[in-house]
Short mmCIF file of N, CA, C and O in Angstrom, two decimals:
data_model
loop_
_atom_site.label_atom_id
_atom_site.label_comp_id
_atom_site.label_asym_id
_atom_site.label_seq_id
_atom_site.Cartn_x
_atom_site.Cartn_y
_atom_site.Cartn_z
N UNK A 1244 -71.02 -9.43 26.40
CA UNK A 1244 -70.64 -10.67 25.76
C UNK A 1244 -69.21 -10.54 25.23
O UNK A 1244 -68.82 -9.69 24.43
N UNK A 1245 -68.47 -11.51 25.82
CA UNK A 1245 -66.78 -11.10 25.13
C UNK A 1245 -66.88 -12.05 23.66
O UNK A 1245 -67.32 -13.14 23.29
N UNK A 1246 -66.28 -11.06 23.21
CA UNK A 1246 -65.89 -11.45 21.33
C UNK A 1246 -64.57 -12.52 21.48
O UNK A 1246 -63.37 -12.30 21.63
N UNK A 1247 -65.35 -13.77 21.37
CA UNK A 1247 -63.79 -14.81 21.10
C UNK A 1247 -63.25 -14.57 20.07
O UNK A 1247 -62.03 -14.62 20.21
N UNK A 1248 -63.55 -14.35 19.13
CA UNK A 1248 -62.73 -13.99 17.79
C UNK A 1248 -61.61 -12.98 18.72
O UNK A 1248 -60.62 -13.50 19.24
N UNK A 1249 -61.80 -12.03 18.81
CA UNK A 1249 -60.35 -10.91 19.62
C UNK A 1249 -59.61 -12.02 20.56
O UNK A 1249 -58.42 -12.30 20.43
N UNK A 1250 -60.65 -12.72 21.70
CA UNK A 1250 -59.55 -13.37 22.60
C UNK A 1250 -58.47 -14.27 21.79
O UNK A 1250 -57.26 -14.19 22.01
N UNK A 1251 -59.15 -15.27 20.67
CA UNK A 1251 -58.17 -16.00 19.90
C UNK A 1251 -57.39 -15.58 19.56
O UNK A 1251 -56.37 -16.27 19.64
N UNK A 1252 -57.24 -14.09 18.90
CA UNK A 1252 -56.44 -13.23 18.15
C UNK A 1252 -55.27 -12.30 18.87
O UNK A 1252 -54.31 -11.90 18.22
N UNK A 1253 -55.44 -12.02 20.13
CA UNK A 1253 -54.98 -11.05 20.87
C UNK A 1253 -54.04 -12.02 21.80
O UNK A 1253 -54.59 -12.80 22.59
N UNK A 1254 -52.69 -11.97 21.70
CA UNK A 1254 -51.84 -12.55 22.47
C UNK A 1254 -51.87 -12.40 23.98
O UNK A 1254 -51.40 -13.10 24.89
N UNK A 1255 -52.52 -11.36 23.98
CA UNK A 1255 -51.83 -10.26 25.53
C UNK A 1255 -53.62 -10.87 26.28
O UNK A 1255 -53.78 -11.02 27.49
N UNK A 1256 -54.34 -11.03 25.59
CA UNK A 1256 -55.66 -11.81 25.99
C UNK A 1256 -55.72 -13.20 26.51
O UNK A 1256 -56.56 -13.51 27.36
N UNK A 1257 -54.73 -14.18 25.94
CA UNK A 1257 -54.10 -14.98 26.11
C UNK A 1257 -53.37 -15.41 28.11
O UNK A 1257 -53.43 -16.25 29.00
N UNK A 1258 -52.74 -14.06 27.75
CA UNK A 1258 -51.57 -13.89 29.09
C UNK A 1258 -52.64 -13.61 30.25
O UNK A 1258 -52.54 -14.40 31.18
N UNK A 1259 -53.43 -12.84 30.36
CA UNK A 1259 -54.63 -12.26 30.89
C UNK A 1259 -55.45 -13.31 31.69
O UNK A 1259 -55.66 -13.30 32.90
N UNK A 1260 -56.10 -14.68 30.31
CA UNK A 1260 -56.32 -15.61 30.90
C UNK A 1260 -55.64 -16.31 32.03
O UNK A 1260 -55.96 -16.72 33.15
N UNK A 1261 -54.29 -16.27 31.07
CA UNK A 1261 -53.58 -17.64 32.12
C UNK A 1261 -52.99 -16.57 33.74
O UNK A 1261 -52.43 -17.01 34.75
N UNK A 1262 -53.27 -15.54 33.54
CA UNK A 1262 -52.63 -14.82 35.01
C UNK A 1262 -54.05 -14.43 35.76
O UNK A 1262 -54.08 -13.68 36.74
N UNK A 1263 -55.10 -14.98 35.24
CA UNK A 1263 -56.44 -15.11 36.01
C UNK A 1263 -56.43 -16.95 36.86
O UNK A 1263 -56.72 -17.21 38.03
N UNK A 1264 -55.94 -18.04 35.61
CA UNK A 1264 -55.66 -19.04 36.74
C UNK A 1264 -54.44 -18.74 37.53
O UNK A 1264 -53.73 -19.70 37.22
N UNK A 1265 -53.82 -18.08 38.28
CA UNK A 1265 -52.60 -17.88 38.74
C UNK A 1265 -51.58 -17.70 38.23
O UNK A 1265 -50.87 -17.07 39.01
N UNK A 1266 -50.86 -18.00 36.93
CA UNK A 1266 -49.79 -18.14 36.44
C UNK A 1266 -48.95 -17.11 36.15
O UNK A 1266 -48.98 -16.53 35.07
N UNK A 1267 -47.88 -16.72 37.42
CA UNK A 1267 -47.20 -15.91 37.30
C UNK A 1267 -46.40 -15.39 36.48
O UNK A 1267 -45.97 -14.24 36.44
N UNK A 1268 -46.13 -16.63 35.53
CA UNK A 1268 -44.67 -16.39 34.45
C UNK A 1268 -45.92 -15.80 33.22
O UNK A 1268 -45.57 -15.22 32.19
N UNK A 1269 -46.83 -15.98 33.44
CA UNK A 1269 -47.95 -14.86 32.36
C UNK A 1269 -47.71 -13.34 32.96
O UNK A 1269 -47.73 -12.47 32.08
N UNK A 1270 -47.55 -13.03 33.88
CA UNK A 1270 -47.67 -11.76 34.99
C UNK A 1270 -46.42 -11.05 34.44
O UNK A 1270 -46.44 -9.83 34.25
N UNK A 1271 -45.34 -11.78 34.19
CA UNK A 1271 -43.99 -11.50 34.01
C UNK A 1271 -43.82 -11.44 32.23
O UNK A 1271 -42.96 -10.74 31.70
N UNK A 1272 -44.52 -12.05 31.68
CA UNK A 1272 -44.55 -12.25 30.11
C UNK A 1272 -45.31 -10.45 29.88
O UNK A 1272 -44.80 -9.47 29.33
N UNK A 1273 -46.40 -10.56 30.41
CA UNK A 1273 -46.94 -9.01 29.71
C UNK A 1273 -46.07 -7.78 30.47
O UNK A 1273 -45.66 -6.68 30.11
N UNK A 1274 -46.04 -8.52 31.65
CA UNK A 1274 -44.71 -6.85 31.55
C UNK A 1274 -43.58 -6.89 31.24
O UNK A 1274 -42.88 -5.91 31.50
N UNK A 1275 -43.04 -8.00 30.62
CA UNK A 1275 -41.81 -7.36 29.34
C UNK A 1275 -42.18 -7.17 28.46
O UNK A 1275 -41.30 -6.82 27.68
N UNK A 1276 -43.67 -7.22 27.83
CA UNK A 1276 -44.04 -7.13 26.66
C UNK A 1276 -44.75 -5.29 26.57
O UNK A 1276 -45.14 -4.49 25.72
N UNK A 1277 -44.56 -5.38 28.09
CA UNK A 1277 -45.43 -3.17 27.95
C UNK A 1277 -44.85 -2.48 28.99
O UNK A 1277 -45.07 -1.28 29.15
N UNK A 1278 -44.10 -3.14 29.73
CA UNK A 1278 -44.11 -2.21 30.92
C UNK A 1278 -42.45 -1.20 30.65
O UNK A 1278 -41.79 -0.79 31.61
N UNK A 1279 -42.18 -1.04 29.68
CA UNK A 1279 -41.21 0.03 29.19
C UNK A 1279 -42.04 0.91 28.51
O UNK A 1279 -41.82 2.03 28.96
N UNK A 1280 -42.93 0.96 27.61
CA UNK A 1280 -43.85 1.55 27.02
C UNK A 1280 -44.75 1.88 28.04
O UNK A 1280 -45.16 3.03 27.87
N UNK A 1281 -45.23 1.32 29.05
CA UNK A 1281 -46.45 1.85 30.17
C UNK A 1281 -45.27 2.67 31.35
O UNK A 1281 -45.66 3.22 32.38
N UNK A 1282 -43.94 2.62 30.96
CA UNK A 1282 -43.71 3.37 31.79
C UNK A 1282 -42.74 4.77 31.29
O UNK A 1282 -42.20 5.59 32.04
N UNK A 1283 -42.73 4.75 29.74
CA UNK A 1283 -42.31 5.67 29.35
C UNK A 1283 -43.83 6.87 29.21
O UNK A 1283 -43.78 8.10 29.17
N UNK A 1284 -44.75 6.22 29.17
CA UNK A 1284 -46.32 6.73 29.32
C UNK A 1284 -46.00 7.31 30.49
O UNK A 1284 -45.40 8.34 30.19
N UNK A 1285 -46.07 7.20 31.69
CA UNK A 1285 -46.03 7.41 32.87
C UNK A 1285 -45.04 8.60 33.24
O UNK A 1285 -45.38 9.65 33.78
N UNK A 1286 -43.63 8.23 32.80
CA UNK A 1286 -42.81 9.33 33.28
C UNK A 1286 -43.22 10.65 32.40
O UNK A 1286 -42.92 11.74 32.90
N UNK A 1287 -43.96 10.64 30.99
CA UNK A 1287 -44.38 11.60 30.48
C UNK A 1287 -45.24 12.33 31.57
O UNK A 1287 -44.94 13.24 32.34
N UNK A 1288 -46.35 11.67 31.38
CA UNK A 1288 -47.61 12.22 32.37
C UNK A 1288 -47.35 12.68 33.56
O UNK A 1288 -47.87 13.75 33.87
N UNK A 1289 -46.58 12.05 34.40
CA UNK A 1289 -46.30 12.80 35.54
C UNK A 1289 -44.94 13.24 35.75
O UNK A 1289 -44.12 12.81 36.57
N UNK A 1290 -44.75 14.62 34.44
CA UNK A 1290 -43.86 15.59 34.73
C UNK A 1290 -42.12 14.81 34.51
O UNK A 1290 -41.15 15.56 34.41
N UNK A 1291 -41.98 13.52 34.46
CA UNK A 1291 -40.50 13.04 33.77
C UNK A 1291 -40.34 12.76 35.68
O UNK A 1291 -39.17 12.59 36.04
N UNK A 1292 -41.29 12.72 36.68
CA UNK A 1292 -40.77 11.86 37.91
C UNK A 1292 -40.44 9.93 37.42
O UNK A 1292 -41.17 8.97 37.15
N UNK A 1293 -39.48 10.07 37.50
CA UNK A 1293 -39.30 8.40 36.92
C UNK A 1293 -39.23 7.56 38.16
O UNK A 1293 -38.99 6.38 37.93
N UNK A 1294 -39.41 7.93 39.49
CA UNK A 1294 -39.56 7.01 40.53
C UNK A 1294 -40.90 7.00 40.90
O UNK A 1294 -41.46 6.02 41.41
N UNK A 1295 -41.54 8.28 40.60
CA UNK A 1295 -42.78 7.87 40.96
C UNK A 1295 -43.36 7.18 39.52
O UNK A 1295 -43.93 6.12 39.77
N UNK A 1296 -43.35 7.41 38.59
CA UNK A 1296 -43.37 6.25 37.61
C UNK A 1296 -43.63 4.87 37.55
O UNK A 1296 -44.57 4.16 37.20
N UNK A 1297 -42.05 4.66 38.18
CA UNK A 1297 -41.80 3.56 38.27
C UNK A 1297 -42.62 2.94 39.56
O UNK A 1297 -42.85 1.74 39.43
N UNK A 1298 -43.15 3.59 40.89
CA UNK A 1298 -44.12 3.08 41.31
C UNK A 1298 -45.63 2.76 40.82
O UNK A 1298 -46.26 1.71 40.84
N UNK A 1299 -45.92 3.92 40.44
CA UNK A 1299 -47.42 3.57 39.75
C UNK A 1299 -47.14 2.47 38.73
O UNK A 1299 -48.07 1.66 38.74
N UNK A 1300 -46.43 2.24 38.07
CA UNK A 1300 -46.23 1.31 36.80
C UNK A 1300 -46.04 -0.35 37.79
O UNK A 1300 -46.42 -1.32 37.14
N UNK A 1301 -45.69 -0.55 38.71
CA UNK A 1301 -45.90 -1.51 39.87
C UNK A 1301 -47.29 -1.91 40.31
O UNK A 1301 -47.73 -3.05 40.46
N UNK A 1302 -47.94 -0.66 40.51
CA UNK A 1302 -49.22 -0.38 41.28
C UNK A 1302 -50.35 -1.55 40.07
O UNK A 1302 -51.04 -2.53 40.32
N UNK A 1303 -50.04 -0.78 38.73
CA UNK A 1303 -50.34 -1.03 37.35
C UNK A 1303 -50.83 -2.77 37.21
O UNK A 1303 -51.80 -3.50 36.99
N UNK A 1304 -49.57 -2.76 37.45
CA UNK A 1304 -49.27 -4.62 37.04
C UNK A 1304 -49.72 -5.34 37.96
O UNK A 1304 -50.24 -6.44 37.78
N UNK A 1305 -49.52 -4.63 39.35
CA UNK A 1305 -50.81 -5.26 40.57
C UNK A 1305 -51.89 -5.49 40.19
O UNK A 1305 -52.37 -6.62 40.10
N UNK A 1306 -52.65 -4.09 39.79
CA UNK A 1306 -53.82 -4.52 39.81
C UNK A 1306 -54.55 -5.63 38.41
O UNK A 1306 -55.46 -6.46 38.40
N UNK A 1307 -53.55 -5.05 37.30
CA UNK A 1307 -53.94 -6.38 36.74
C UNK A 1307 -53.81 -7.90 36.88
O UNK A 1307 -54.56 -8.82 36.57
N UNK A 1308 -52.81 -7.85 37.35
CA UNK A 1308 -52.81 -9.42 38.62
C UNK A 1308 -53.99 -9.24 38.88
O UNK A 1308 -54.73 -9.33 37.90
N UNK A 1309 -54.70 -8.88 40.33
CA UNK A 1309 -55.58 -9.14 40.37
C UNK A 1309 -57.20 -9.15 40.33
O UNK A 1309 -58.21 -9.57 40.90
N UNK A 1310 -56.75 -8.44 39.32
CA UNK A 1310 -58.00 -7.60 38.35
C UNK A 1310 -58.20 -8.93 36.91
O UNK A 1310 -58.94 -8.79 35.93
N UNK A 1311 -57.50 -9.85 37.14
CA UNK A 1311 -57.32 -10.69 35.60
C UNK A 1311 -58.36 -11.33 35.17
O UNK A 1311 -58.76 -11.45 34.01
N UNK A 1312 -58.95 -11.91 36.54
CA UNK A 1312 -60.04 -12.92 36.43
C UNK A 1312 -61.04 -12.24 36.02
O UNK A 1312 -61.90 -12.98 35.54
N UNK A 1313 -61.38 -10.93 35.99
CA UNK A 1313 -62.20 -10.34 35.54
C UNK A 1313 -62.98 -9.45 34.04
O UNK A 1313 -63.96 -8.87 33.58
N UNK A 1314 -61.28 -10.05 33.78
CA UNK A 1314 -61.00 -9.05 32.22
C UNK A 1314 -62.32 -9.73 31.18
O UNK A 1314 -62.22 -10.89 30.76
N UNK A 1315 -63.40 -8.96 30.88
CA UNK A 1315 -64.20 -9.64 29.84
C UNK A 1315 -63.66 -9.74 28.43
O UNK A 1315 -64.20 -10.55 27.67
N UNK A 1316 -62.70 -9.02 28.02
CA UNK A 1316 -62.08 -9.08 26.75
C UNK A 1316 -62.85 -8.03 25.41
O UNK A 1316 -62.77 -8.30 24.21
N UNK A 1317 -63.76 -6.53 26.16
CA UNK A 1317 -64.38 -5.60 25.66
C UNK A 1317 -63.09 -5.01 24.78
O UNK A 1317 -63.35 -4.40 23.75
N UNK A 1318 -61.79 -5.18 25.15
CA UNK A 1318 -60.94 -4.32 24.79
C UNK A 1318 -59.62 -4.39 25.01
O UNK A 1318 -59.21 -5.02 25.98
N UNK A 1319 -58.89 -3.86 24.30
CA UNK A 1319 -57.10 -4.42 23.86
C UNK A 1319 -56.56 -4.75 25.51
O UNK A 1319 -57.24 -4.10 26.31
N UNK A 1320 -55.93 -5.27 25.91
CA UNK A 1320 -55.07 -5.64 27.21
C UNK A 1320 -54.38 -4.14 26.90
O UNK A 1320 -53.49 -3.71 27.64
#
């Protein structure tokens, strides 16, 4: 059961929705809002490679594209 109280509350829950009806400029809103932080994550973890990084951090934002429609809202975006 997703907790609407969090979806109301959670901006990035918000973006999630609207990039589950298609809306790309949502797609583009959450990754300026993490994808320096999901990719300073990344170049840590795998050893300071910042190109391969910077691919998986692509891979990332794919699949939440199209992984969106599915998000039940158990947990932070």
């Amino acid at each position: 059961m997703i907790d609407i109280r969090y979806l109301r509350t959670d901006p990035d829950a918000a973006l999630v929705r609207a990039m589950a009806r298609g809306d790309e400029r949502a797609l583009r809103r959450l990754y300026a809002r993490h994808g320096r932080g999901v990719l300073a994550y990344l170049v840590l973890r795998l050893g300071d490679d910042r190109v391969l990084a910077e691919e998986v951090l692509q891979d990332v934002m794919l699949a939440a594209w199209h992984a969106a429609s599915s998000f039940r809202g158990d947990s932070k975006v």
